[in-house]
PDB file of N, CA and C in Angstrom:
ATOM      1  N   MET I   1     117.625 130.939 -36.399  1.00 51.00           N
ATOM      2  CA  MET I   1     118.188 129.794 -35.750  1.00 51.00           C
ATOM      3  C   MET I   1     119.673 130.036 -35.507  1.00 51.00           C
ATOM      4  N   ASN I   2     120.114 129.712 -34.350  1.00 57.00           N
ATOM      5  CA  ASN I   2     121.500 129.931 -33.974  1.00 57.00           C
ATOM      6  C   ASN I   2     122.283 128.647 -34.198  1.00 57.00           C
ATOM      7  N   SER I   3     123.229 128.672 -35.121  1.00 56.00           N
ATOM      8  CA  SER I   3     123.977 127.464 -35.464  1.00 56.00           C
ATOM      9  C   SER I   3     125.124 127.198 -34.491  1.00 56.00           C
ATOM     10  N   ASN I   4     125.479 128.123 -33.661  1.00 58.00           N
ATOM     11  CA  ASN I   4     126.574 127.923 -32.712  1.00 58.00           C
ATOM     12  C   ASN I   4     126.210 126.913 -31.627  1.00 58.00           C
ATOM     13  N   ASN I   5     124.987 126.841 -31.226  1.00 59.00           N
ATOM     14  CA  ASN I   5     124.577 125.958 -30.136  1.00 59.00           C
ATOM     15  C   ASN I   5     124.284 124.539 -30.592  1.00 59.00           C
ATOM     16  N   ILE I   6     124.190 124.292 -31.862  1.00 68.00           N
ATOM     17  CA  ILE I   6     123.796 122.972 -32.359  1.00 68.00           C
ATOM     18  C   ILE I   6     124.919 121.957 -32.183  1.00 68.00           C
ATOM     19  N   ASN I   7     126.143 122.294 -32.518  1.00 69.00           N
ATOM     20  CA  ASN I   7     127.249 121.339 -32.500  1.00 69.00           C
ATOM     21  C   ASN I   7     128.025 121.302 -31.183  1.00 69.00           C
ATOM     22  N   GLN I   8     127.719 122.139 -30.239  1.00 68.00           N
ATOM     23  CA  GLN I   8     128.458 122.166 -28.988  1.00 68.00           C
ATOM     24  C   GLN I   8     127.794 121.252 -27.963  1.00 68.00           C
ATOM     25  N   PRO I   9     128.578 120.372 -27.358  1.00 68.00           N
ATOM     26  CA  PRO I   9     127.998 119.508 -26.325  1.00 68.00           C
ATOM     27  C   PRO I   9     127.741 120.313 -25.054  1.00 68.00           C
ATOM     28  N   GLU I  10     126.809 119.848 -24.319  1.00 69.00           N
ATOM     29  CA  GLU I  10     126.500 120.521 -23.059  1.00 69.00           C
ATOM     30  C   GLU I  10     127.545 120.150 -22.018  1.00 69.00           C
ATOM     31  N   THR I  11     127.979 121.137 -21.313  1.00 69.00           N
ATOM     32  CA  THR I  11     128.944 120.875 -20.244  1.00 69.00           C
ATOM     33  C   THR I  11     128.212 120.924 -18.919  1.00 69.00           C
ATOM     34  N   GLN I  12     128.473 119.910 -18.136  1.00 68.00           N
ATOM     35  CA  GLN I  12     127.844 119.860 -16.821  1.00 68.00           C
ATOM     36  C   GLN I  12     128.907 120.167 -15.773  1.00 68.00           C
ATOM     37  N   THR I  13     128.532 120.958 -14.837  1.00 67.00           N
ATOM     38  CA  THR I  13     129.469 121.262 -13.754  1.00 67.00           C
ATOM     39  C   THR I  13     129.424 120.126 -12.749  1.00 67.00           C
ATOM     40  N   SER I  14     130.595 119.678 -12.373  1.00 66.00           N
ATOM     41  CA  SER I  14     130.644 118.599 -11.388  1.00 66.00           C
ATOM     42  C   SER I  14     130.444 119.198 -10.007  1.00 66.00           C
ATOM     43  N   GLN I  15     129.592 118.574  -9.279  1.00 71.00           N
ATOM     44  CA  GLN I  15     129.310 119.063  -7.937  1.00 71.00           C
ATOM     45  C   GLN I  15     130.052 118.192  -6.935  1.00 71.00           C
ATOM     46  N   THR I  16     130.889 118.832  -6.155  1.00 67.00           N
ATOM     47  CA  THR I  16     131.601 118.100  -5.114  1.00 67.00           C
ATOM     48  C   THR I  16     130.744 118.089  -3.864  1.00 67.00           C
ATOM     49  N   PRO I  17     130.769 116.987  -3.143  1.00 68.00           N
ATOM     50  CA  PRO I  17     129.959 116.941  -1.925  1.00 68.00           C
ATOM     51  C   PRO I  17     130.517 117.900  -0.878  1.00 68.00           C
ATOM     52  N   GLU I  18     129.643 118.556  -0.206  1.00 74.00           N
ATOM     53  CA  GLU I  18     130.044 119.498   0.834  1.00 74.00           C
ATOM     54  C   GLU I  18     130.483 118.724   2.069  1.00 74.00           C
ATOM     55  N   SER I  19     131.629 119.111   2.610  1.00 75.00           N
ATOM     56  CA  SER I  19     132.104 118.461   3.826  1.00 75.00           C
ATOM     57  C   SER I  19     131.628 119.252   5.038  1.00 75.00           C
ATOM     58  N   ILE I  20     131.738 118.614   6.180  1.00 82.00           N
ATOM     59  CA  ILE I  20     131.291 119.274   7.407  1.00 82.00           C
ATOM     60  C   ILE I  20     132.199 120.458   7.717  1.00 82.00           C
ATOM     61  N   PHE I  21     133.530 120.238   7.581  1.00 77.00           N
ATOM     62  CA  PHE I  21     134.500 121.303   7.821  1.00 77.00           C
ATOM     63  C   PHE I  21     135.150 121.686   6.497  1.00 77.00           C
ATOM     64  N   PRO I  22     135.313 122.952   6.251  1.00 89.00           N
ATOM     65  CA  PRO I  22     136.022 123.359   5.027  1.00 89.00           C
ATOM     66  C   PRO I  22     137.490 122.921   5.079  1.00 89.00           C
ATOM     67  N   VAL I  23     138.057 122.723   3.923  1.00 90.00           N
ATOM     68  CA  VAL I  23     139.435 122.242   3.819  1.00 90.00           C
ATOM     69  C   VAL I  23     140.407 123.244   4.437  1.00 90.00           C
ATOM     70  N   GLU I  24     140.138 124.524   4.294  1.00 91.00           N
ATOM     71  CA  GLU I  24     141.034 125.540   4.838  1.00 91.00           C
ATOM     72  C   GLU I  24     141.147 125.427   6.349  1.00 91.00           C
ATOM     73  N   ILE I  25     140.048 125.123   7.012  1.00 91.00           N
ATOM     74  CA  ILE I  25     140.073 124.982   8.471  1.00 91.00           C
ATOM     75  C   ILE I  25     140.855 123.740   8.865  1.00 91.00           C
ATOM     76  N   ILE I  26     140.672 122.652   8.147  1.00 91.00           N
ATOM     77  CA  ILE I  26     141.393 121.415   8.453  1.00 91.00           C
ATOM     78  C   ILE I  26     142.894 121.617   8.268  1.00 91.00           C
ATOM     79  N   VAL I  27     143.286 122.288   7.195  1.00 92.00           N
ATOM     80  CA  VAL I  27     144.711 122.538   6.945  1.00 92.00           C
ATOM     81  C   VAL I  27     145.288 123.454   8.016  1.00 92.00           C
ATOM     82  N   SER I  28     144.552 124.478   8.391  1.00 93.00           N
ATOM     83  CA  SER I  28     145.073 125.399   9.405  1.00 93.00           C
ATOM     84  C   SER I  28     145.167 124.727  10.770  1.00 93.00           C
ATOM     85  N   LEU I  29     144.265 123.810  11.078  1.00 93.00           N
ATOM     86  CA  LEU I  29     144.346 123.090  12.349  1.00 93.00           C
ATOM     87  C   LEU I  29     145.467 122.058  12.347  1.00 93.00           C
ATOM     88  N   ALA I  30     145.811 121.526  11.200  1.00 94.00           N
ATOM     89  CA  ALA I  30     146.871 120.516  11.115  1.00 94.00           C
ATOM     90  C   ALA I  30     148.257 121.142  11.046  1.00 94.00           C
ATOM     91  N   THR I  31     148.359 122.424  10.759  1.00 96.00           N
ATOM     92  CA  THR I  31     149.659 123.070  10.617  1.00 96.00           C
ATOM     93  C   THR I  31     150.410 123.140  11.941  1.00 96.00           C
ATOM     94  N   GLY I  32     149.727 123.481  13.005  1.00 96.00           N
ATOM     95  CA  GLY I  32     150.371 123.600  14.321  1.00 96.00           C
ATOM     96  C   GLY I  32     151.020 122.311  14.791  1.00 96.00           C
ATOM     97  N   PRO I  33     150.269 121.202  14.843  1.00 96.00           N
ATOM     98  CA  PRO I  33     150.903 119.945  15.261  1.00 96.00           C
ATOM     99  C   PRO I  33     152.017 119.487  14.331  1.00 96.00           C
ATOM    100  N   LEU I  34     151.896 119.777  13.056  1.00 97.00           N
ATOM    101  CA  LEU I  34     152.956 119.398  12.117  1.00 97.00           C
ATOM    102  C   LEU I  34     154.241 120.167  12.407  1.00 97.00           C
ATOM    103  N   LEU I  35     154.133 121.470  12.620  1.00 98.00           N
ATOM    104  CA  LEU I  35     155.314 122.266  12.949  1.00 98.00           C
ATOM    105  C   LEU I  35     155.896 121.859  14.296  1.00 98.00           C
ATOM    106  N   LEU I  36     155.042 121.548  15.249  1.00 98.00           N
ATOM    107  CA  LEU I  36     155.513 121.087  16.553  1.00 98.00           C
ATOM    108  C   LEU I  36     156.261 119.767  16.417  1.00 98.00           C
ATOM    109  N   GLY I  37     155.780 118.882  15.575  1.00 98.00           N
ATOM    110  CA  GLY I  37     156.467 117.616  15.339  1.00 98.00           C
ATOM    111  C   GLY I  37     157.824 117.806  14.696  1.00 98.00           C
ATOM    112  N   VAL I  38     157.921 118.740  13.763  1.00 98.00           N
ATOM    113  CA  VAL I  38     159.210 119.017  13.119  1.00 98.00           C
ATOM    114  C   VAL I  38     160.196 119.581  14.134  1.00 98.00           C
ATOM    115  N   LEU I  39     159.736 120.499  14.979  1.00 98.00           N
ATOM    116  CA  LEU I  39     160.620 121.083  15.988  1.00 98.00           C
ATOM    117  C   LEU I  39     161.056 120.047  17.013  1.00 98.00           C
ATOM    118  N   CYS I  40     160.148 119.176  17.422  1.00 99.00           N
ATOM    119  CA  CYS I  40     160.512 118.109  18.366  1.00 99.00           C
ATOM    120  C   CYS I  40     161.498 117.138  17.725  1.00 99.00           C
ATOM    121  N   GLY I  41     161.336 116.859  16.456  1.00 98.00           N
ATOM    122  CA  GLY I  41     162.273 115.989  15.753  1.00 98.00           C
ATOM    123  C   GLY I  41     163.668 116.592  15.698  1.00 98.00           C
ATOM    124  N   LYS I  42     163.745 117.897  15.428  1.00 98.00           N
ATOM    125  CA  LYS I  42     165.048 118.564  15.404  1.00 98.00           C
ATOM    126  C   LYS I  42     165.695 118.542  16.782  1.00 98.00           C
ATOM    127  N   ALA I  43     164.901 118.825  17.816  1.00 98.00           N
ATOM    128  CA  ALA I  43     165.447 118.851  19.175  1.00 98.00           C
ATOM    129  C   ALA I  43     165.915 117.471  19.606  1.00 98.00           C
ATOM    130  N   SER I  44     165.153 116.441  19.275  1.00 98.00           N
ATOM    131  CA  SER I  44     165.569 115.089  19.658  1.00 98.00           C
ATOM    132  C   SER I  44     166.812 114.668  18.880  1.00 98.00           C
ATOM    133  N   PHE I  45     166.948 115.091  17.636  1.00 98.00           N
ATOM    134  CA  PHE I  45     168.152 114.787  16.864  1.00 98.00           C
ATOM    135  C   PHE I  45     169.376 115.442  17.495  1.00 98.00           C
ATOM    136  N   LYS I  46     169.242 116.707  17.892  1.00 98.00           N
ATOM    137  CA  LYS I  46     170.365 117.394  18.527  1.00 98.00           C
ATOM    138  C   LYS I  46     170.721 116.739  19.857  1.00 98.00           C
ATOM    139  N   PHE I  47     169.708 116.325  20.620  1.00 98.00           N
ATOM    140  CA  PHE I  47     169.962 115.669  21.900  1.00 98.00           C
ATOM    141  C   PHE I  47     170.681 114.345  21.703  1.00 98.00           C
ATOM    142  N   LEU I  48     170.229 113.550  20.761  1.00 98.00           N
ATOM    143  CA  LEU I  48     170.865 112.256  20.521  1.00 98.00           C
ATOM    144  C   LEU I  48     172.284 112.423  19.975  1.00 98.00           C
ATOM    145  N   GLN I  49     172.506 113.452  19.184  1.00 98.00           N
ATOM    146  CA  GLN I  49     173.849 113.708  18.679  1.00 98.00           C
ATOM    147  C   GLN I  49     174.776 114.115  19.823  1.00 98.00           C
ATOM    148  N   ALA I  50     174.296 114.962  20.731  1.00 96.00           N
ATOM    149  CA  ALA I  50     175.109 115.360  21.880  1.00 96.00           C
ATOM    150  C   ALA I  50     175.364 114.174  22.800  1.00 96.00           C
ATOM    151  N   LEU I  51     174.381 113.305  22.950  1.00 96.00           N
ATOM    152  CA  LEU I  51     174.553 112.106  23.766  1.00 96.00           C
ATOM    153  C   LEU I  51     175.600 111.183  23.159  1.00 96.00           C
ATOM    154  N   GLY I  52     175.604 111.050  21.848  1.00 94.00           N
ATOM    155  CA  GLY I  52     176.602 110.228  21.175  1.00 94.00           C
ATOM    156  C   GLY I  52     178.002 110.786  21.330  1.00 94.00           C
ATOM    157  N   GLU I  53     178.133 112.103  21.231  1.00 93.00           N
ATOM    158  CA  GLU I  53     179.449 112.719  21.409  1.00 93.00           C
ATOM    159  C   GLU I  53     179.930 112.565  22.845  1.00 93.00           C
ATOM    160  N   ALA I  54     179.017 112.665  23.807  1.00 90.00           N
ATOM    161  CA  ALA I  54     179.404 112.483  25.210  1.00 90.00           C
ATOM    162  C   ALA I  54     179.835 111.048  25.473  1.00 90.00           C
ATOM    163  N   SER I  55     179.172 110.091  24.854  1.00 88.00           N
ATOM    164  CA  SER I  55     179.565 108.698  25.059  1.00 88.00           C
ATOM    165  C   SER I  55     180.915 108.411  24.413  1.00 88.00           C
ATOM    166  N   GLU I  56     181.246 109.096  23.331  1.00 87.00           N
ATOM    167  CA  GLU I  56     182.575 108.950  22.739  1.00 87.00           C
ATOM    168  C   GLU I  56     183.645 109.461  23.689  1.00 87.00           C
ATOM    169  N   GLU I  57     183.350 110.543  24.388  1.00 82.00           N
ATOM    170  CA  GLU I  57     184.318 111.094  25.334  1.00 82.00           C
ATOM    171  C   GLU I  57     184.572 110.134  26.489  1.00 82.00           C
ATOM    172  N   VAL I  58     183.562 109.404  26.903  1.00 78.00           N
ATOM    173  CA  VAL I  58     183.725 108.453  27.999  1.00 78.00           C
ATOM    174  C   VAL I  58     184.679 107.346  27.598  1.00 78.00           C
ATOM    175  N   PHE I  59     184.592 106.887  26.368  1.00 78.00           N
ATOM    176  CA  PHE I  59     185.379 105.743  25.938  1.00 78.00           C
ATOM    177  C   PHE I  59     186.688 106.128  25.243  1.00 78.00           C
ATOM    178  N   ARG I  60     187.057 107.388  25.297  1.00 78.00           N
ATOM    179  CA  ARG I  60     188.360 107.776  24.742  1.00 78.00           C
ATOM    180  C   ARG I  60     189.474 107.252  25.622  1.00 78.00           C
ATOM    181  N   GLY I  61     190.621 106.974  25.058  1.00 65.00           N
ATOM    182  CA  GLY I  61     191.717 106.356  25.788  1.00 65.00           C
ATOM    183  C   GLY I  61     192.358 107.236  26.837  1.00 65.00           C
ATOM    184  N   ASP I  62     192.376 108.535  26.657  1.00 68.00           N
ATOM    185  CA  ASP I  62     193.065 109.389  27.620  1.00 68.00           C
ATOM    186  C   ASP I  62     192.276 109.576  28.909  1.00 68.00           C
ATOM    187  N   ARG I  63     191.029 109.231  28.920  1.00 64.00           N
ATOM    188  CA  ARG I  63     190.224 109.363  30.130  1.00 64.00           C
ATOM    189  C   ARG I  63     190.136 108.064  30.925  1.00 64.00           C
ATOM    190  N   LEU I  64     190.542 106.978  30.332  1.00 69.00           N
ATOM    191  CA  LEU I  64     190.467 105.693  31.015  1.00 69.00           C
ATOM    192  C   LEU I  64     191.694 105.514  31.903  1.00 69.00           C
ATOM    193  N   PRO I  65     191.542 104.787  33.008  1.00 75.00           N
ATOM    194  CA  PRO I  65     192.700 104.565  33.882  1.00 75.00           C
ATOM    195  C   PRO I  65     193.693 103.610  33.222  1.00 75.00           C
ATOM    196  N   VAL I  66     194.939 103.780  33.585  1.00 78.00           N
ATOM    197  CA  VAL I  66     195.983 102.910  33.065  1.00 78.00           C
ATOM    198  C   VAL I  66     196.004 101.651  33.923  1.00 78.00           C
ATOM    199  N   LEU I  67     195.907 100.511  33.296  1.00 82.00           N
ATOM    200  CA  LEU I  67     195.914  99.247  34.026  1.00 82.00           C
ATOM    201  C   LEU I  67     197.342  98.734  34.132  1.00 82.00           C
ATOM    202  N   GLN I  68     197.727  98.358  35.331  1.00 87.00           N
ATOM    203  CA  GLN I  68     199.061  97.819  35.573  1.00 87.00           C
ATOM    204  C   GLN I  68     198.982  96.299  35.525  1.00 87.00           C
ATOM    205  N   PHE I  69     199.543  95.708  34.481  1.00 87.00           N
ATOM    206  CA  PHE I  69     199.554  94.257  34.352  1.00 87.00           C
ATOM    207  C   PHE I  69     200.830  93.718  34.999  1.00 87.00           C
ATOM    208  N   PRO I  70     200.703  92.650  35.764  1.00 88.00           N
ATOM    209  CA  PRO I  70     201.929  92.066  36.350  1.00 88.00           C
ATOM    210  C   PRO I  70     202.772  91.427  35.258  1.00 88.00           C
ATOM    211  N   LYS I  71     204.087  91.546  35.404  1.00 88.00           N
ATOM    212  CA  LYS I  71     204.985  90.969  34.408  1.00 88.00           C
ATOM    213  C   LYS I  71     205.139  89.488  34.704  1.00 88.00           C
ATOM    214  N   VAL I  72     204.933  88.698  33.701  1.00 86.00           N
ATOM    215  CA  VAL I  72     205.061  87.251  33.838  1.00 86.00           C
ATOM    216  C   VAL I  72     206.485  86.870  33.456  1.00 86.00           C
ATOM    217  N   GLU I  73     207.184  86.252  34.376  1.00 84.00           N
ATOM    218  CA  GLU I  73     208.555  85.832  34.094  1.00 84.00           C
ATOM    219  C   GLU I  73     208.520  84.466  33.447  1.00 84.00           C
ATOM    220  N   SER I  74     209.292  84.312  32.417  1.00 80.00           N
ATOM    221  CA  SER I  74     209.308  83.029  31.723  1.00 80.00           C
ATOM    222  C   SER I  74     210.126  82.019  32.526  1.00 80.00           C
ATOM    223  N   GLU I  75     209.821  80.733  32.394  1.00 73.00           N
ATOM    224  CA  GLU I  75     210.474  79.676  33.162  1.00 73.00           C
ATOM    225  C   GLU I  75     211.893  79.419  32.679  1.00 73.00           C
ATOM    226  N   GLY I  76     212.225  79.763  31.485  1.00 64.00           N
ATOM    227  CA  GLY I  76     213.532  79.497  30.914  1.00 64.00           C
ATOM    228  C   GLY I  76     214.598  80.470  31.375  1.00 64.00           C
ATOM    229  N   ASP I  77     214.290  81.586  31.967  1.00 53.00           N
ATOM    230  CA  ASP I  77     215.302  82.576  32.359  1.00 53.00           C
ATOM    231  C   ASP I  77     215.965  82.264  33.638  1.00 53.00           C
TER     232      ASP I  77
END
């Protein structure tokens, strides 16, 4: 009689349900659009930053025309 098997509980292997597509294929198919999204995000950030800098240049004081205000003479002079 083998005493080693008496006190050890039986271990059952858990069976995972088989999916239609393996996980490796799903991950590899999702990698391309994810990288494309990251690159588009970087490009749009750079574009918006350049647009903001260009709008700052438009509203800088040295590029705006000088307005000539008429001098108002006071009545007491």
